[in-house]
PDB file of C-alpha atoms in Angstrom:
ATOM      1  CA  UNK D   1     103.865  78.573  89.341  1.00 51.00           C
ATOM      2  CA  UNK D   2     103.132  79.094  85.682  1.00 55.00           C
ATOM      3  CA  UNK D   3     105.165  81.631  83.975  1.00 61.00           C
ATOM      4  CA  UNK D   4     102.572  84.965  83.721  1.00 63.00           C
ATOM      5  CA  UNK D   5     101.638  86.375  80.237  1.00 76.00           C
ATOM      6  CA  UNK D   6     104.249  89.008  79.198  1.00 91.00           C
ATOM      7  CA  UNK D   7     102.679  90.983  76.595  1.00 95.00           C
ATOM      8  CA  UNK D   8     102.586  95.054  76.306  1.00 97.00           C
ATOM      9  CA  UNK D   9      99.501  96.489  74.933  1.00 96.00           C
ATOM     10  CA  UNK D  10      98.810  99.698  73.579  1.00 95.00           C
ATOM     11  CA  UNK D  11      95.708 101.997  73.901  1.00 94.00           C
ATOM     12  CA  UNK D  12      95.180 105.702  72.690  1.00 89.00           C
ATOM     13  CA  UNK D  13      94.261 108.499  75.335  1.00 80.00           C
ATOM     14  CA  UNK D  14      94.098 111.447  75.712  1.00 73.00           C
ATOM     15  CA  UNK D  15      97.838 112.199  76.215  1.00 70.00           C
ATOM     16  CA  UNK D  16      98.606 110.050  72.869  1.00 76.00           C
ATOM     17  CA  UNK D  17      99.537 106.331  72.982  1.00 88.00           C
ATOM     18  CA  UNK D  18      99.702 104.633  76.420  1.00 95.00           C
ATOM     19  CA  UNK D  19     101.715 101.368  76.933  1.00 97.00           C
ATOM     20  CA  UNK D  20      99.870  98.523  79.130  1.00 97.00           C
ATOM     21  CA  UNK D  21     101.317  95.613  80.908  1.00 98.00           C
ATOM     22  CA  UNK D  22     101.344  93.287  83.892  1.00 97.00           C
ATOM     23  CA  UNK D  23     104.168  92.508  85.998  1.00 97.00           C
ATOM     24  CA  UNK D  24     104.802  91.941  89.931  1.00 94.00           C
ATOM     25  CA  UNK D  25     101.375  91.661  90.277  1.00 91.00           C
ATOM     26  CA  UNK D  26     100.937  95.105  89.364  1.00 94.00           C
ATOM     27  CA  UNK D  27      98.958  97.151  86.257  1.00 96.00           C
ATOM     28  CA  UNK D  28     101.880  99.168  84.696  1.00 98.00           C
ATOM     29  CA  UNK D  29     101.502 101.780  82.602  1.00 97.00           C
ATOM     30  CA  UNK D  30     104.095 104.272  80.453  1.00 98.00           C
ATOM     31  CA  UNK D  31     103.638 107.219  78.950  1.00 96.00           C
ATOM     32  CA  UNK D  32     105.510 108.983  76.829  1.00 95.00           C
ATOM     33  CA  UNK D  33     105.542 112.575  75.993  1.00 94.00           C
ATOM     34  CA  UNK D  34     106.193 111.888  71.869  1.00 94.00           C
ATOM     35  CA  UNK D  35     104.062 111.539  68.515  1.00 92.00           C
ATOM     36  CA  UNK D  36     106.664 109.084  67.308  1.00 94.00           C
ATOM     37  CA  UNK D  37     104.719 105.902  68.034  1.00 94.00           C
ATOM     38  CA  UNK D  38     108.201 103.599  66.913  1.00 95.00           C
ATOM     39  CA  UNK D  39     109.765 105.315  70.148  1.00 96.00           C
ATOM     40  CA  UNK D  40     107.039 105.279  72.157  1.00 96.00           C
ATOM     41  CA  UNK D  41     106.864 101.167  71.707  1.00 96.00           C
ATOM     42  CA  UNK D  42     110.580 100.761  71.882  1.00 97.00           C
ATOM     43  CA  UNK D  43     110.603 102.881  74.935  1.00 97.00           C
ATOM     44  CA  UNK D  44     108.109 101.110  76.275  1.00 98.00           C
ATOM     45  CA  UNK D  45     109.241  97.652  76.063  1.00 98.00           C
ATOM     46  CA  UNK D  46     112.388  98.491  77.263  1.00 98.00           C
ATOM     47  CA  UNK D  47     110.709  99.541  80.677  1.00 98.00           C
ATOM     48  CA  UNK D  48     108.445  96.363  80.253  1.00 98.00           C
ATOM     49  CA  UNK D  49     111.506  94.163  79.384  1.00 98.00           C
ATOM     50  CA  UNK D  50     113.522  95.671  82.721  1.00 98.00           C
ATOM     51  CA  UNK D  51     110.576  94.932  85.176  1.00 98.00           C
ATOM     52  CA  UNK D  52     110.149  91.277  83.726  1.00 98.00           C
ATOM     53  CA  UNK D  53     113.873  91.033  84.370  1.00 98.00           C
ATOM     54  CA  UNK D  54     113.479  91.970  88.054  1.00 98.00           C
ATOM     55  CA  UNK D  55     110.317  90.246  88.464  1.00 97.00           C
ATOM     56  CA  UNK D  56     112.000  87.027  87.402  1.00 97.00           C
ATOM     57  CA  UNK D  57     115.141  87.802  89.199  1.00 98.00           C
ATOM     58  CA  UNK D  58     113.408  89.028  92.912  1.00 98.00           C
ATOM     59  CA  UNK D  59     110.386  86.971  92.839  1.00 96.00           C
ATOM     60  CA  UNK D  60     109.759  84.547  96.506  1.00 94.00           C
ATOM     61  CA  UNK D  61     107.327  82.800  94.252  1.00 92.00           C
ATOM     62  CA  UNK D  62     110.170  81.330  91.726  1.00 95.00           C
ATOM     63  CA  UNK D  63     112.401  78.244  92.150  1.00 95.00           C
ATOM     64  CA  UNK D  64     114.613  79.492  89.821  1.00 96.00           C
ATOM     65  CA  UNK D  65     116.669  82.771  91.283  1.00 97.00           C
ATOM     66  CA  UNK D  66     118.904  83.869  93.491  1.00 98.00           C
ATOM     67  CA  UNK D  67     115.825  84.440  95.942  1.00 98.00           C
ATOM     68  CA  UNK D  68     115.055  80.600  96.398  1.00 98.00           C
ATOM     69  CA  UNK D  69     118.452  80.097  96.528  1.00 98.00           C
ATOM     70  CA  UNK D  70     119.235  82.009  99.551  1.00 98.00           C
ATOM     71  CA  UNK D  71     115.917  80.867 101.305  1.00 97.00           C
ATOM     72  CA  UNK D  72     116.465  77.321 101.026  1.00 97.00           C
ATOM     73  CA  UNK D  73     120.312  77.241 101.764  1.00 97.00           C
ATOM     74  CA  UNK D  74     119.659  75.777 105.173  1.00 96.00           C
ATOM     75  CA  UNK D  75     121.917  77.727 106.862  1.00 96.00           C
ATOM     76  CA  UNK D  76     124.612  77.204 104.696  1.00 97.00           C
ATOM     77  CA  UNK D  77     126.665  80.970 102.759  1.00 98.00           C
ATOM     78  CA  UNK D  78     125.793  82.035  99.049  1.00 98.00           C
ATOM     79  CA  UNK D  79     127.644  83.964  97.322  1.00 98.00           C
ATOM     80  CA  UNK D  80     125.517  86.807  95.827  1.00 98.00           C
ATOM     81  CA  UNK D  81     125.866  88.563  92.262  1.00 98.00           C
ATOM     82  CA  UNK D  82     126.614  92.452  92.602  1.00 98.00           C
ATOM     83  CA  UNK D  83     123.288  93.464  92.017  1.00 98.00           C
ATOM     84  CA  UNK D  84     121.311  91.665  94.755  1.00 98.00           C
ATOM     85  CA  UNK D  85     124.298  92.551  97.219  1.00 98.00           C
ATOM     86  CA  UNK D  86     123.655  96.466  96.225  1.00 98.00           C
ATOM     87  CA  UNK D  87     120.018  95.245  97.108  1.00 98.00           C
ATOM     88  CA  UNK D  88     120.858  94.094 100.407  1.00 98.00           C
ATOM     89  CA  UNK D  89     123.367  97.157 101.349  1.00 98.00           C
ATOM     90  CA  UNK D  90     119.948  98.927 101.131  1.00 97.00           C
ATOM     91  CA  UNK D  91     118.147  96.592 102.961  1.00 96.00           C
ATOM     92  CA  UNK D  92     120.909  96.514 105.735  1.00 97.00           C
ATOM     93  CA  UNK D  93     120.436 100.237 106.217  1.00 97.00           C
ATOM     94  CA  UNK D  94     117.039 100.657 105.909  1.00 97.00           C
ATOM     95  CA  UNK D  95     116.914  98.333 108.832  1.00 97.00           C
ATOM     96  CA  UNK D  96     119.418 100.882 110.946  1.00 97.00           C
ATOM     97  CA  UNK D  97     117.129 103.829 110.143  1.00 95.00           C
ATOM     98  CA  UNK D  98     113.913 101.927 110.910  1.00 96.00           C
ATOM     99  CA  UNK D  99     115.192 100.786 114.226  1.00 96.00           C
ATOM    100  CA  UNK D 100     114.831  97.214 112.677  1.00 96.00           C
ATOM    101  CA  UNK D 101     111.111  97.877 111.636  1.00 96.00           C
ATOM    102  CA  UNK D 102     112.009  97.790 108.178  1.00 97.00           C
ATOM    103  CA  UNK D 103     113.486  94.092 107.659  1.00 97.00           C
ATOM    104  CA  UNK D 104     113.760  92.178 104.695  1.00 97.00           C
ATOM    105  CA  UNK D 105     113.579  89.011 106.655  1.00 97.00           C
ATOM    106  CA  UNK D 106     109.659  89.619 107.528  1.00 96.00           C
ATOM    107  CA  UNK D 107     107.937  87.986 105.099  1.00 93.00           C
ATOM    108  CA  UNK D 108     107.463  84.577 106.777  1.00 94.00           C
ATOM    109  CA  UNK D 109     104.694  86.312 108.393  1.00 94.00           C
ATOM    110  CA  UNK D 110     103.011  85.699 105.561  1.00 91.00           C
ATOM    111  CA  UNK D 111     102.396  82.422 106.571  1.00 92.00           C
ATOM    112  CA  UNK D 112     100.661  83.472 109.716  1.00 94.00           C
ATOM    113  CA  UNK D 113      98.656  86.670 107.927  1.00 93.00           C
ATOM    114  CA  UNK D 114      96.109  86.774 104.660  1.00 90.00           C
ATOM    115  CA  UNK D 115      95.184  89.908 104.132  1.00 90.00           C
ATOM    116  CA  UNK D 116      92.333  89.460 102.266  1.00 89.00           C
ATOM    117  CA  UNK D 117      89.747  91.145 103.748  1.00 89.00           C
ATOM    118  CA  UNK D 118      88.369  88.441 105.693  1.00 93.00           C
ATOM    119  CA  UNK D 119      88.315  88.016 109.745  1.00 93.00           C
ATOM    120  CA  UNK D 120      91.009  85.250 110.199  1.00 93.00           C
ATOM    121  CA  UNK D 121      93.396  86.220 112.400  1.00 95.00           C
ATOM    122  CA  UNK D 122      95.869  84.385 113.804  1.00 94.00           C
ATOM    123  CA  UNK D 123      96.401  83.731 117.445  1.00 93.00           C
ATOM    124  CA  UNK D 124      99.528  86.497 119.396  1.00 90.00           C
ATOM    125  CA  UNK D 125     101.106  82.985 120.564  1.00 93.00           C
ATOM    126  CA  UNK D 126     101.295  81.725 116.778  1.00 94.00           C
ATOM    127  CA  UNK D 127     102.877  85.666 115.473  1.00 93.00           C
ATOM    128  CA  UNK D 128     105.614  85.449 118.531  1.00 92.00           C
ATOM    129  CA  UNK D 129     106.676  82.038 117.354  1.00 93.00           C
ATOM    130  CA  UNK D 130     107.173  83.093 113.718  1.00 95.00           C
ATOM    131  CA  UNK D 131     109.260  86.353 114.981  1.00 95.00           C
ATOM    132  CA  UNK D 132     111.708  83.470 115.916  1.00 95.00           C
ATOM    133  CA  UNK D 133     112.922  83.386 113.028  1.00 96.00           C
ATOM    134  CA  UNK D 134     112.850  87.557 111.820  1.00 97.00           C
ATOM    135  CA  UNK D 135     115.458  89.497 112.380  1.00 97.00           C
ATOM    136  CA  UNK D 136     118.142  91.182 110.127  1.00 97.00           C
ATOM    137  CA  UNK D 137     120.438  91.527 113.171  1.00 96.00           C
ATOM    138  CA  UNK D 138     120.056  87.425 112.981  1.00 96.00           C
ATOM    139  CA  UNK D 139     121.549  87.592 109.092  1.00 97.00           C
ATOM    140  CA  UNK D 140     125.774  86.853 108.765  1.00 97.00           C
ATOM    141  CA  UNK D 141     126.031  89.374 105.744  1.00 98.00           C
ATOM    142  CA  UNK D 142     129.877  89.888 104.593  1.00 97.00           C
ATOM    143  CA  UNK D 143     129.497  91.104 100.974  1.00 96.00           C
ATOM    144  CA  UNK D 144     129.404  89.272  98.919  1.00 98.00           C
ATOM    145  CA  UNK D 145     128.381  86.201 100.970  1.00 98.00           C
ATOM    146  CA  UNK D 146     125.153  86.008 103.075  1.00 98.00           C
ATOM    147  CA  UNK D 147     124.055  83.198 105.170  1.00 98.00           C
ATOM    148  CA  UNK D 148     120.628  82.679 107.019  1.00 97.00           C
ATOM    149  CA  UNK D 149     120.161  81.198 109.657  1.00 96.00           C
ATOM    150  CA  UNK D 150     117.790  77.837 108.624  1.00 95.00           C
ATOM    151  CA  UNK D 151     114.048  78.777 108.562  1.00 94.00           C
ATOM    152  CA  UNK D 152     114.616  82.512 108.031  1.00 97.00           C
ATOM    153  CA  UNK D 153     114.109  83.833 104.449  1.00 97.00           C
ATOM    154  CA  UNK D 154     114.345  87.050 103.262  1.00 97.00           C
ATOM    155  CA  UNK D 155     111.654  88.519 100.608  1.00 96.00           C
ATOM    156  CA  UNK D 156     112.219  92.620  98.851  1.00 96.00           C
ATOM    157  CA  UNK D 157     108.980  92.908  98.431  1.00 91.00           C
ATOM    158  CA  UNK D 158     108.838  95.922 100.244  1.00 91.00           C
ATOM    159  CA  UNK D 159     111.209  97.532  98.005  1.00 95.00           C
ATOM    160  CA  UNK D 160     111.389  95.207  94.203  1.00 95.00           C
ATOM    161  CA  UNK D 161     108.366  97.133  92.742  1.00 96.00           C
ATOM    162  CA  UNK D 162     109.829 100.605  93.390  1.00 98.00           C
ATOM    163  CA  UNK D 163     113.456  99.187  92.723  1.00 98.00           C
ATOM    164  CA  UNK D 164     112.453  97.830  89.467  1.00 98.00           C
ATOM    165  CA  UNK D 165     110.653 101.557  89.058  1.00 98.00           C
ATOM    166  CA  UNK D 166     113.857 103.402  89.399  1.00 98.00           C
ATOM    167  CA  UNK D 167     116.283 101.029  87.302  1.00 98.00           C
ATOM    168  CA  UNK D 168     113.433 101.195  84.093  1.00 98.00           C
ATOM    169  CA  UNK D 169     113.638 105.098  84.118  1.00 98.00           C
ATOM    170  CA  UNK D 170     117.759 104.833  84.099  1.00 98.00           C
ATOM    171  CA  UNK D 171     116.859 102.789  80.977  1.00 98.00           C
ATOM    172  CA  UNK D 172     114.438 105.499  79.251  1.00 97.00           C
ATOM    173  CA  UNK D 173     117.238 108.328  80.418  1.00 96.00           C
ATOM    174  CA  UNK D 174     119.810 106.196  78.238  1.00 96.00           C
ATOM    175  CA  UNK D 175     117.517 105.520  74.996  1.00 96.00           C
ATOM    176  CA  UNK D 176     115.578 109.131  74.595  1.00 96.00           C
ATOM    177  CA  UNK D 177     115.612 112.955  76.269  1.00 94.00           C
ATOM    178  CA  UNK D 178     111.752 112.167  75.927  1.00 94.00           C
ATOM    179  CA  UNK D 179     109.405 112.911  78.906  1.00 96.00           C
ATOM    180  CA  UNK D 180     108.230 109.318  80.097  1.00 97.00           C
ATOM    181  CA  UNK D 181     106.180 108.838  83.468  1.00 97.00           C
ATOM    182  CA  UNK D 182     106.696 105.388  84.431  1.00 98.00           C
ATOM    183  CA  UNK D 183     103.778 103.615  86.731  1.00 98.00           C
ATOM    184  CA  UNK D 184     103.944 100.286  88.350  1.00 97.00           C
ATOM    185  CA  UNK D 185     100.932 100.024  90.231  1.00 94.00           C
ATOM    186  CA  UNK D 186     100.925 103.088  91.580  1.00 93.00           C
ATOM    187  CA  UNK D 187     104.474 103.586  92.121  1.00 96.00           C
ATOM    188  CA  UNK D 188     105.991 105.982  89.739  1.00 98.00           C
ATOM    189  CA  UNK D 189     108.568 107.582  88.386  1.00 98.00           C
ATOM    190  CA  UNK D 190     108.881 110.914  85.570  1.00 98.00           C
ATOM    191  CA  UNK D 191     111.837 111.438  84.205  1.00 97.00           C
ATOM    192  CA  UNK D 192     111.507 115.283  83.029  1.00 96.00           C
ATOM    193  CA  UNK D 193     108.037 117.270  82.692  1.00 95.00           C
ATOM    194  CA  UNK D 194     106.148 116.909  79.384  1.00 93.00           C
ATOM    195  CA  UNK D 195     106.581 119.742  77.048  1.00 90.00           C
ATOM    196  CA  UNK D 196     103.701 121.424  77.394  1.00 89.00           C
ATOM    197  CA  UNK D 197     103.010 121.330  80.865  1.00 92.00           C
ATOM    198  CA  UNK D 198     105.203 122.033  83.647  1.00 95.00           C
ATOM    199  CA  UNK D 199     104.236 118.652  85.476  1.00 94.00           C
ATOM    200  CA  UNK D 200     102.241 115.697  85.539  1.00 95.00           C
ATOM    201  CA  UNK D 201      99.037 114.941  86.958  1.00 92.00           C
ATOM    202  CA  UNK D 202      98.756 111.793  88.820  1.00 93.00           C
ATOM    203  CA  UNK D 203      95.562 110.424  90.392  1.00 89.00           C
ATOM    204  CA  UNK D 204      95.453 109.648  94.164  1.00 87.00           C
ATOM    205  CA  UNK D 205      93.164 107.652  95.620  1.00 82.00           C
ATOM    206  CA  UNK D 206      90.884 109.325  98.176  1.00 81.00           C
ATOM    207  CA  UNK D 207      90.216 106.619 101.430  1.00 78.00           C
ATOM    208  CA  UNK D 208      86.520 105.865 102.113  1.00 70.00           C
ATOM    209  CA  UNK D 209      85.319 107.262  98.333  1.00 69.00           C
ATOM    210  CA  UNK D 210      85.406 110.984  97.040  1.00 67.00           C
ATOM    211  CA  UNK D 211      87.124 112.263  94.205  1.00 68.00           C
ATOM    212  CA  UNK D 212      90.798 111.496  93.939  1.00 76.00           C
ATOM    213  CA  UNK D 213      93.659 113.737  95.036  1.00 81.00           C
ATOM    214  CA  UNK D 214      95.790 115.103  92.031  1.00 88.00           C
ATOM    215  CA  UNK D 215      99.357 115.641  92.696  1.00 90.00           C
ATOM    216  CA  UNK D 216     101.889 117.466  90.351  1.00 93.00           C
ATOM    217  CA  UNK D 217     104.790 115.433  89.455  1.00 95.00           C
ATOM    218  CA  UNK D 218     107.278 117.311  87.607  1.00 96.00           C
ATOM    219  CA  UNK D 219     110.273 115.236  87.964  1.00 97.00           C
ATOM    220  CA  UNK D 220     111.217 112.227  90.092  1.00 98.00           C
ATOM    221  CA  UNK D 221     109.388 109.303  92.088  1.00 98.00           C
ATOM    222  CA  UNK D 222     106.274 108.928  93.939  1.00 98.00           C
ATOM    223  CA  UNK D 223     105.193 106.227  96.399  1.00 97.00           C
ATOM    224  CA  UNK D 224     102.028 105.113  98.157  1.00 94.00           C
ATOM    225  CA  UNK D 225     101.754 102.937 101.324  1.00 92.00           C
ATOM    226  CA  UNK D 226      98.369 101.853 102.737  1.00 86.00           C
ATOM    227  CA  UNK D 227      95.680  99.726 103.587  1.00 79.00           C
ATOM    228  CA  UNK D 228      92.754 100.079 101.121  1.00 73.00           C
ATOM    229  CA  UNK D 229      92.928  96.881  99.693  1.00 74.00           C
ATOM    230  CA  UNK D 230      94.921  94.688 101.940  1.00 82.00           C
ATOM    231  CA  UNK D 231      93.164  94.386 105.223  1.00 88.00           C
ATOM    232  CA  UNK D 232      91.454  92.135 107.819  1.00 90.00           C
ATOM    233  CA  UNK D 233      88.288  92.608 109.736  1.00 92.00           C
ATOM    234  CA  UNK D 234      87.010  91.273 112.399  1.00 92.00           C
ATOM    235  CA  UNK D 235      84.408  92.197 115.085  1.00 91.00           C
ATOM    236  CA  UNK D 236      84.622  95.841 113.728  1.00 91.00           C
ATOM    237  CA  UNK D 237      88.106  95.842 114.130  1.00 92.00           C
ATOM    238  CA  UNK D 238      90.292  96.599 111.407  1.00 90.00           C
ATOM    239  CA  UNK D 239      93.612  94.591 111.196  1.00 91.00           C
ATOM    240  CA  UNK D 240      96.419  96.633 108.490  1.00 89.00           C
ATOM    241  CA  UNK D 241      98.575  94.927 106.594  1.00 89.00           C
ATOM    242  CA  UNK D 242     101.515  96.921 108.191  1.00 90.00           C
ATOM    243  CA  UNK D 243     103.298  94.592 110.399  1.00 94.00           C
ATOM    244  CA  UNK D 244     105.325  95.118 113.427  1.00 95.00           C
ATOM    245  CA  UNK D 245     108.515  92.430 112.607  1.00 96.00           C
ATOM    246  CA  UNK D 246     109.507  92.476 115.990  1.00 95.00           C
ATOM    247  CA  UNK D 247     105.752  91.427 117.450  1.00 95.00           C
ATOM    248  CA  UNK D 248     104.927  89.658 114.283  1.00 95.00           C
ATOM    249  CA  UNK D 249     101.661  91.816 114.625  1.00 95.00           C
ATOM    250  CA  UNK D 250      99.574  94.683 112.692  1.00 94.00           C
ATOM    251  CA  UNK D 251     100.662  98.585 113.791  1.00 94.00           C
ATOM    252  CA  UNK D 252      97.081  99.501 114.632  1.00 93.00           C
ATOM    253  CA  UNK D 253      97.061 102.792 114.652  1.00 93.00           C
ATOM    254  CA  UNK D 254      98.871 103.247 111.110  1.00 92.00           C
ATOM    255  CA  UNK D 255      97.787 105.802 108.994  1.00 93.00           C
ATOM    256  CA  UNK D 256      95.605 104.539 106.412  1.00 91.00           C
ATOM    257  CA  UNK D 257      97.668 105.707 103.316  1.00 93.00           C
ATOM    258  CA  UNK D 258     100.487 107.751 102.778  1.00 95.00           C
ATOM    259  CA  UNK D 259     102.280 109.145  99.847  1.00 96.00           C
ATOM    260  CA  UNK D 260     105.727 110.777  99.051  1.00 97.00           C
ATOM    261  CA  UNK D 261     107.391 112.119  96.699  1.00 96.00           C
ATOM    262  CA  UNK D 262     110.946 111.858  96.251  1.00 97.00           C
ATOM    263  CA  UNK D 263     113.947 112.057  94.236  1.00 97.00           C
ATOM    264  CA  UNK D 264     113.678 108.702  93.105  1.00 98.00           C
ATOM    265  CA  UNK D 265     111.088 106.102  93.601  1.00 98.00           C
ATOM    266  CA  UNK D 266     113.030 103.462  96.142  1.00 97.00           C
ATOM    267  CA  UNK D 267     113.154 106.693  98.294  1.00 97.00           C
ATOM    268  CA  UNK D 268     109.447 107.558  98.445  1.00 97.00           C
ATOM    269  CA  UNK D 269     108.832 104.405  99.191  1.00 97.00           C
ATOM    270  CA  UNK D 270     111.033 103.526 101.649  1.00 97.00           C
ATOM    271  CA  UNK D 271     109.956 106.855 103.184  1.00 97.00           C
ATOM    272  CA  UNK D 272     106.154 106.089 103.252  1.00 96.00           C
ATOM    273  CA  UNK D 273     106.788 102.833 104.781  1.00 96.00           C
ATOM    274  CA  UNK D 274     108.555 103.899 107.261  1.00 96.00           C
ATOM    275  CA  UNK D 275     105.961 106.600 108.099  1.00 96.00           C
ATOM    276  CA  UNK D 276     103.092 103.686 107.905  1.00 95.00           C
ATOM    277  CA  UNK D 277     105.797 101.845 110.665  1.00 95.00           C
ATOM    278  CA  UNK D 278     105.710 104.806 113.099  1.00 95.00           C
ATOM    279  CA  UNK D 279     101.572 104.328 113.442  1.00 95.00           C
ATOM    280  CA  UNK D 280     100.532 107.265 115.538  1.00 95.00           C
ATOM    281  CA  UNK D 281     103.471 109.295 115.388  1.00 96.00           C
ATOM    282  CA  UNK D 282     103.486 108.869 111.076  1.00 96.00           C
ATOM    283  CA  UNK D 283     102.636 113.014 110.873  1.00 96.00           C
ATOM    284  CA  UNK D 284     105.598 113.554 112.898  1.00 96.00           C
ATOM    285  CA  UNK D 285     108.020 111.813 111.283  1.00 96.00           C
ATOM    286  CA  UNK D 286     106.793 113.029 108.068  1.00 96.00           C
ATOM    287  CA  UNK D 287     107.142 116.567 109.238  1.00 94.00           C
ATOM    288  CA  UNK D 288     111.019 115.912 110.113  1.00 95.00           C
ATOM    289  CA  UNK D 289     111.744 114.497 106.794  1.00 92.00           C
ATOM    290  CA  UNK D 290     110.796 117.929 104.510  1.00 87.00           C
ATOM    291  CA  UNK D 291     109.541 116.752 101.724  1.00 90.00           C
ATOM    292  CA  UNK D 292     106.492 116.509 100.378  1.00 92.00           C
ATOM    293  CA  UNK D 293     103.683 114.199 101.466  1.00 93.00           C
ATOM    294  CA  UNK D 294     100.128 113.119 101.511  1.00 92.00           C
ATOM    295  CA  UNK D 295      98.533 111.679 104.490  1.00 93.00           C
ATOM    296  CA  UNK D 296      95.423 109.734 104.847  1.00 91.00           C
ATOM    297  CA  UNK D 297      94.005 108.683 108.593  1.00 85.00           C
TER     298      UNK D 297
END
């Protein structure tokens, strides 16, 4: 696919000069808490440069990386550079915690699901076929080496964007003691409160219309998992985009957003996935976990 424009624009506000940009398919915004508009651009395309980086690194939709690599390997090891192996540490546990509902090798259902709003929906038969081929417990992974078995792939997805989140802030924290709030398309990240406030305010949306939420972020990340844009319907019936990996089919009775905050972004969102996983019993889990959240049914 053709490489995507990497440009970052700037726009005054209200707050002073706000950095624009596009990267995994996201609007991302910074803000920094400083008149100095030289360190408010170098800041910025520091945390523009670092998502490209990942972006170009993590993306299924290159031929390039380390991703296409693996998923074409037919079966056969690859050795993996220290960064993607941290990657798929994470990945490995995530999939302990989740019971295996959280698996990096789900995204061949994509194949099989286009959440796009419309009412095509694929047949049970056709999802339990695909599910042949999920399953991290299926994955030989002896760091650094990891080999698939051929037909599986593995897509982070469900964790680049808030990944990529988390790594830009370590960047800001090394160039500046500045207050910077760090948004990739709704997943964000501040790394200290601006001066003259004791948090941020950041816009949620509200489900089904109504003015948005505002949550006070002082310090730290802040996820969102839902289904407001990525849906099918059909006969009234609303299909989620949350997917079941072991069934290869939508958790029905999913909330229909929820947020966290966290320590750092990769934890809020690995958090509010895994509350979007447990469908019905999502207020529960939340409840267990102690830390702040925002649910939406």
């Amino acid at each position: 696919m053709p490489e995507p424009k990497r440009e970052v624009t700037f726009k005054k506000s209200a707050t002073g000069l706000v950095a624009h940009f596009r990267a995994m398919a996201s609007p991302c915004e910074v803000l920094v808490d400083s008149t100095d508009e030289a360190l408010i651009k170098s800041l910025a395309q520091h945390v523009a440069d670092e998502a490209w980086r990942i972006e170009s690194k993590f993306s299924r939709y290159r031929t390039d990386n380390i991703v296409f690599q693996i998923n074409n390997a037919q079966g056969k090891p690859v050795i993996v550079d220290e960064e993607t192996a941290e990657l798929l540490d994470f990945a490995a546990q995530a999939y302990q915690l989740s019971d295996g509902m959280f698996d990096l090798t789900s995204g061949l259902l994509r194949q099989l699901w286009r959440f796009d709003g419309s009412d095509q929906i694929p047949t049970p038969e056709a999802a339990a076929a695909l599910c042949q081929n999920i399953g991290w417990h299926h994955v030989n992974w002896q760091r650094p080496q990891l080999r698939l078995h051929a037909g599986m792939e593995i897509d982070f997805g469900g964790i680049g964007k808030e990944y990529a989140v988390d790594r830009a802030a370590a960047i800001v924290h090394q160039q500046s003691d500045c207050a910077v709030l760090i948004n990739f398309g709704g997943d964000l990240y501040a790394t200290a409160p601006p001066r003259h406030s004791p948090h941020w305010l950041v816009g949620i949306e509200k489900i089904g219309g109504g003015k948005s939420a505002l949550i006070q972020l002082s310090k730290g990340g802040l996820a969102t998992s839902g289904d407001a844009n990525r849906f099918l319907l059909k006969d009234g019936v609303r299909y989620p985009h949350v997917i079941n990996p072991k069934t290869g089919w939508p958790i029905m009775d999913a909330p229909r957003s929820v947020t966290v905050a966290a320590p750092s972004c990769v934890e809020a969102g690995l958090i509010a996935t895994f509350a979007m996983l447990a469908g019905s019993d999502a207020d529960d889990f939340l409840a267990e976990q102690a830390i702040l959240h925002w649910i939406q049914h």
